[in-house]
Tab-separated table of C-alpha atoms in Angstrom:
chain	number	residue	atom	x	y	z
A	11	UNK	CA	3.174	-26.020	1.223
A	12	UNK	CA	-0.527	-24.994	1.100
A	13	UNK	CA	0.226	-21.310	0.766
A	14	UNK	CA	2.355	-21.467	-2.424
A	15	UNK	CA	-0.235	-23.733	-4.020
A	16	UNK	CA	-3.046	-21.197	-3.475
A	17	UNK	CA	-0.971	-18.329	-4.717
A	18	UNK	CA	0.243	-20.201	-7.748
A	19	UNK	CA	-3.273	-21.312	-8.606
A	20	UNK	CA	-4.725	-17.788	-8.667
A	21	UNK	CA	-4.184	-17.334	-12.407
A	22	UNK	CA	-5.696	-20.706	-13.443
A	23	UNK	CA	-8.718	-19.970	-11.203
A	24	UNK	CA	-9.262	-16.615	-12.947
A	25	UNK	CA	-8.935	-18.162	-16.348
A	26	UNK	CA	-11.326	-20.939	-15.373
A	27	UNK	CA	-13.861	-18.375	-14.172
A	28	UNK	CA	-13.682	-16.543	-17.469
A	29	UNK	CA	-14.171	-19.701	-19.504
A	30	UNK	CA	-17.046	-21.123	-17.443
A	31	UNK	CA	-19.360	-22.734	-20.072
A	32	UNK	CA	-22.306	-23.235	-17.692
A	33	UNK	CA	-25.512	-21.257	-17.771
A	34	UNK	CA	-25.206	-20.335	-14.117
A	35	UNK	CA	-23.448	-16.988	-14.719
A	36	UNK	CA	-24.851	-15.247	-17.838
A	37	UNK	CA	-22.144	-13.353	-19.678
A	38	UNK	CA	-19.280	-14.235	-17.433
A	39	UNK	CA	-16.725	-14.211	-20.223
A	40	UNK	CA	-18.153	-11.006	-21.594
A	41	UNK	CA	-17.883	-9.130	-18.287
A	42	UNK	CA	-14.431	-10.564	-17.708
A	43	UNK	CA	-13.362	-9.191	-21.120
A	44	UNK	CA	-15.005	-5.789	-20.404
A	45	UNK	CA	-13.165	-5.555	-17.135
A	46	UNK	CA	-9.842	-6.217	-18.781
A	47	UNK	CA	-10.637	-3.846	-21.627
A	48	UNK	CA	-11.759	-1.121	-19.236
A	49	UNK	CA	-8.509	-1.280	-17.315
A	50	UNK	CA	-6.500	-1.231	-20.498
A	51	UNK	CA	-8.527	1.645	-21.874
A	52	UNK	CA	-7.927	3.803	-18.749
A	53	UNK	CA	-4.254	3.058	-18.960
A	54	UNK	CA	-4.068	4.075	-22.629
A	55	UNK	CA	-6.092	7.323	-22.510
A	56	UNK	CA	-4.291	8.641	-19.434
A	57	UNK	CA	-1.059	8.903	-21.438
A	58	UNK	CA	-2.149	12.221	-22.994
A	59	UNK	CA	-2.621	13.637	-19.487
A	60	UNK	CA	0.747	12.694	-17.999
A	61	UNK	CA	2.504	15.868	-19.145
A	62	UNK	CA	-0.350	18.112	-18.075
A	63	UNK	CA	1.956	20.530	-16.243
A	64	UNK	CA	4.064	21.062	-19.366
A	65	UNK	CA	1.063	21.422	-21.572
A	66	UNK	CA	-0.421	24.232	-19.478
A	67	UNK	CA	0.995	27.592	-20.621
A	68	UNK	CA	0.103	31.191	-20.154
A	69	UNK	CA	0.760	34.242	-22.377
A	70	UNK	CA	2.481	37.343	-21.222
A	71	UNK	CA	5.249	38.046	-18.719
A	72	UNK	CA	4.263	35.539	-16.031
A	73	UNK	CA	6.496	34.032	-13.393
A	74	UNK	CA	6.756	30.333	-12.607
A	75	UNK	CA	5.010	30.857	-9.294
A	76	UNK	CA	2.035	32.540	-10.937
A	77	UNK	CA	2.013	29.866	-13.637
A	78	UNK	CA	1.864	27.173	-11.022
A	79	UNK	CA	-0.885	29.056	-9.127
A	80	UNK	CA	-2.901	29.437	-12.298
A	81	UNK	CA	-2.463	25.745	-12.978
A	82	UNK	CA	-3.655	24.800	-9.491
A	83	UNK	CA	-6.668	27.078	-9.758
A	84	UNK	CA	-7.716	25.672	-13.154
A	85	UNK	CA	-7.159	21.983	-12.227
A	86	UNK	CA	-8.670	22.279	-8.771
A	87	UNK	CA	-10.338	18.845	-9.065
A	88	UNK	CA	-8.414	15.623	-9.818
A	89	UNK	CA	-8.651	14.096	-13.305
A	90	UNK	CA	-6.417	11.051	-13.491
A	91	UNK	CA	-7.139	10.155	-9.878
A	92	UNK	CA	-10.884	9.888	-10.652
A	93	UNK	CA	-10.156	7.737	-13.694
A	94	UNK	CA	-7.952	5.373	-11.680
A	95	UNK	CA	-10.483	5.157	-8.835
A	96	UNK	CA	-13.401	4.347	-11.171
A	97	UNK	CA	-11.311	1.789	-13.041
A	98	UNK	CA	-10.268	0.134	-9.712
A	99	UNK	CA	-13.863	0.213	-8.416
A	100	UNK	CA	-15.157	-1.378	-11.606
A	101	UNK	CA	-12.615	-4.188	-11.463
A	102	UNK	CA	-12.870	-4.654	-7.686
A	103	UNK	CA	-16.626	-5.043	-7.630
A	104	UNK	CA	-16.471	-7.525	-10.508
A	105	UNK	CA	-13.890	-9.753	-8.804
A	106	UNK	CA	-15.657	-9.517	-5.450
A	107	UNK	CA	-18.869	-10.767	-7.133
A	108	UNK	CA	-16.796	-13.432	-8.944
A	109	UNK	CA	-15.301	-14.637	-5.647
A	110	UNK	CA	-18.607	-15.032	-3.813
A	111	UNK	CA	-20.271	-16.665	-6.819
A	112	UNK	CA	-17.405	-19.155	-7.324
A	113	UNK	CA	-17.391	-19.985	-3.674
A	114	UNK	CA	-21.135	-20.594	-3.656
A	115	UNK	CA	-20.953	-22.648	-6.835
A	116	UNK	CA	-18.107	-24.686	-5.428
A	117	UNK	CA	-20.146	-25.488	-2.287
A	118	UNK	CA	-23.201	-26.435	-4.308
A	119	UNK	CA	-21.135	-28.616	-6.669
A	120	UNK	CA	-19.453	-30.346	-3.702
A	121	UNK	CA	-22.787	-31.086	-2.055
A	122	UNK	CA	-24.266	-32.336	-5.348
A	123	UNK	CA	-21.378	-34.724	-5.928
A	124	UNK	CA	-21.544	-36.001	-2.385
A	125	UNK	CA	-25.206	-36.731	-2.674
A	126	UNK	CA	-24.667	-38.536	-5.968
A	127	UNK	CA	-21.836	-40.697	-4.588
A	128	UNK	CA	-23.937	-41.660	-1.590
A	129	UNK	CA	-26.344	-43.442	-3.866
A	130	UNK	CA	-23.712	-46.112	-4.596
A	131	UNK	CA	-24.435	-46.645	-8.295
A	132	UNK	CA	-22.971	-49.833	-9.725
A	133	UNK	CA	-22.115	-48.506	-13.147
A	134	UNK	CA	-19.328	-45.906	-13.046
A	135	UNK	CA	-20.480	-44.436	-16.383
A	136	UNK	CA	-23.981	-43.801	-15.086
A	137	UNK	CA	-22.498	-42.417	-11.917
A	138	UNK	CA	-20.442	-39.895	-13.884
A	139	UNK	CA	-23.480	-38.945	-15.985
A	140	UNK	CA	-25.579	-38.519	-12.840
A	141	UNK	CA	-22.985	-36.174	-11.336
A	142	UNK	CA	-22.964	-34.061	-14.510
A	143	UNK	CA	-26.740	-33.775	-14.481
A	144	UNK	CA	-26.659	-32.538	-10.900
A	145	UNK	CA	-24.015	-29.996	-11.748
A	146	UNK	CA	-26.139	-28.601	-14.515
A	147	UNK	CA	-29.157	-28.457	-12.179
A	148	UNK	CA	-27.384	-26.472	-9.479
A	149	UNK	CA	-26.284	-23.868	-11.978
A	150	UNK	CA	-29.661	-22.216	-11.871
A	151	UNK	CA	-30.007	-18.723	-10.467
A	152	UNK	CA	-33.759	-19.101	-10.130
A	153	UNK	CA	-33.159	-21.617	-7.358
A	154	UNK	CA	-30.483	-19.515	-5.591
A	155	UNK	CA	-32.191	-16.313	-4.509
A	156	UNK	CA	-29.194	-14.818	-2.597
A	157	UNK	CA	-26.943	-15.284	-5.604
A	158	UNK	CA	-29.558	-13.976	-7.887
A	159	UNK	CA	-29.950	-10.873	-5.696
A	160	UNK	CA	-26.204	-10.356	-5.616
A	161	UNK	CA	-26.075	-10.665	-9.396
A	162	UNK	CA	-28.741	-8.053	-9.781
A	163	UNK	CA	-27.150	-5.682	-7.262
A	164	UNK	CA	-23.928	-5.992	-9.156
A	165	UNK	CA	-25.563	-4.478	-12.263
A	166	UNK	CA	-27.105	-1.658	-10.190
A	167	UNK	CA	-23.785	-0.827	-8.588
A	168	UNK	CA	-21.868	-0.831	-11.851
A	169	UNK	CA	-24.666	1.263	-13.474
A	170	UNK	CA	-24.526	3.820	-10.612
A	171	UNK	CA	-20.733	4.094	-10.892
A	172	UNK	CA	-20.840	4.703	-14.604
A	173	UNK	CA	-23.635	7.348	-14.262
A	174	UNK	CA	-21.647	9.245	-11.697
A	175	UNK	CA	-18.479	8.845	-13.793
A	176	UNK	CA	-20.206	10.086	-16.955
A	177	UNK	CA	-21.577	13.122	-15.125
A	178	UNK	CA	-18.065	13.921	-13.859
A	179	UNK	CA	-16.596	13.577	-17.300
A	180	UNK	CA	-19.160	15.850	-18.932
A	181	UNK	CA	-19.640	18.506	-16.214
A	182	UNK	CA	-16.114	18.736	-14.720
A	183	UNK	CA	-13.441	17.222	-16.939
A	184	UNK	CA	-14.653	18.290	-20.403
A	185	UNK	CA	-15.003	22.025	-19.523
A	186	UNK	CA	-11.357	22.000	-18.365
A	187	UNK	CA	-10.451	21.652	-22.062
A	188	UNK	CA	-13.271	23.309	-23.897
A	189	UNK	CA	-13.602	26.521	-21.842
A	190	UNK	CA	-11.160	29.372	-22.203
A	191	UNK	CA	-8.677	29.811	-19.428
A	192	UNK	CA	-8.383	33.210	-17.731
A	193	UNK	CA	-6.206	33.410	-14.694
A	194	UNK	CA	-6.228	36.148	-12.040
A	195	UNK	CA	-5.272	35.489	-8.427
A	196	UNK	CA	-4.618	37.526	-5.334
A	197	UNK	CA	-0.835	37.200	-5.704
A	198	UNK	CA	-0.749	37.258	-9.519
A	199	UNK	CA	-2.838	40.015	-10.991
A	200	UNK	CA	-4.023	39.502	-14.491
A	201	UNK	CA	-5.956	38.404	-16.170
A	202	UNK	CA	-3.551	36.030	-17.945
A	203	UNK	CA	-4.668	34.183	-21.063
A	204	UNK	CA	-3.721	30.526	-20.690
A	205	UNK	CA	-3.916	27.651	-23.041
A	206	UNK	CA	-3.649	23.855	-22.774
A	207	UNK	CA	-1.657	22.088	-25.403
A	208	UNK	CA	-2.943	18.853	-27.006
A	209	UNK	CA	-6.601	19.641	-26.395
A	210	UNK	CA	-7.814	17.372	-29.228
A	211	UNK	CA	-6.085	14.314	-27.801
A	212	UNK	CA	-7.304	15.057	-24.306
A	213	UNK	CA	-10.821	15.659	-25.541
A	214	UNK	CA	-10.734	12.379	-27.467
A	215	UNK	CA	-9.690	10.570	-24.333
A	216	UNK	CA	-12.703	11.955	-22.497
A	217	UNK	CA	-15.036	11.056	-25.387
A	218	UNK	CA	-13.692	7.518	-25.435
A	219	UNK	CA	-14.192	7.044	-21.683
A	220	UNK	CA	-17.667	8.577	-21.860
A	221	UNK	CA	-18.640	6.363	-24.840
A	222	UNK	CA	-17.380	3.242	-23.071
A	223	UNK	CA	-19.305	4.291	-19.900
A	224	UNK	CA	-22.498	4.566	-21.957
A	225	UNK	CA	-21.867	1.074	-23.444
A	226	UNK	CA	-21.430	-0.391	-19.909
A	227	UNK	CA	-24.584	1.321	-18.747
A	228	UNK	CA	-26.513	-0.141	-21.628
A	229	UNK	CA	-25.117	-3.620	-20.953
A	230	UNK	CA	-25.995	-3.356	-17.218
A	231	UNK	CA	-29.593	-2.415	-18.080
A	232	UNK	CA	-29.861	-5.186	-20.694
A	233	UNK	CA	-28.386	-7.865	-18.416
A	234	UNK	CA	-30.520	-6.626	-15.455
A	235	UNK	CA	-33.754	-6.863	-17.416
A	236	UNK	CA	-32.801	-10.137	-19.091
A	237	UNK	CA	-31.896	-11.735	-15.688
A	238	UNK	CA	-35.170	-10.630	-14.142
A	239	UNK	CA	-37.104	-11.923	-17.127
A	240	UNK	CA	-35.214	-15.231	-17.272
A	241	UNK	CA	-34.744	-16.145	-13.590
A	242	UNK	CA	-37.662	-14.371	-11.875
A	243	UNK	CA	-40.509	-14.070	-14.352
A	244	UNK	CA	-39.924	-17.360	-16.194
A	245	UNK	CA	-38.597	-19.093	-13.146
A	246	UNK	CA	-41.819	-18.365	-11.175
A	247	UNK	CA	-43.907	-19.741	-14.046
A	248	UNK	CA	-42.090	-23.068	-14.016
A	249	UNK	CA	-42.564	-23.567	-10.286
């Protein structure tokens, strides 16, 4: 009976994590929304690349075998596979961090409530208020160095992923559309002039992904600096 309960409670736990009103996790709802938006964005922009084989055409009397070989030579590196992998990595790292943070917060909250109940307060109202105060106190990253370090590492990892992804988009994927396509192989002598249909839509999809990557990079830098300033610089002054 325990297994179905855990599986059925996965969605409420995720929703609870996204609506956490405490100050323990800065921008939790924002990053949860960005993760959902990022996955949706990758799903939408990849639609223009689904018929890539049909959109690739070459002029002249060229056989299907040569056309397929020209296609393979031009798209030697994966496009959609990279987008899917980056989207999965972005979401996976976010939920891994959420899991460890939620587990740590749960343990700290449980310990705080246990210590409060052991004091045996006579008034139930004051007991409840005392528990709430302890809960607010434990939601402080300046006192939890491992969680603070994990929170900062999260921004660095996400920033690194987006930097690499942006470089791939600009230096590998964008030239596939902008540069002229000339095909000449060992089996198919040419050169054949080839074109890719729907270049504007495909270019727009790359621009959208690149713009969103820049936005995520800026947010990572801003949250990283803000966290250091709030929990390390100001936290050390209050000690």
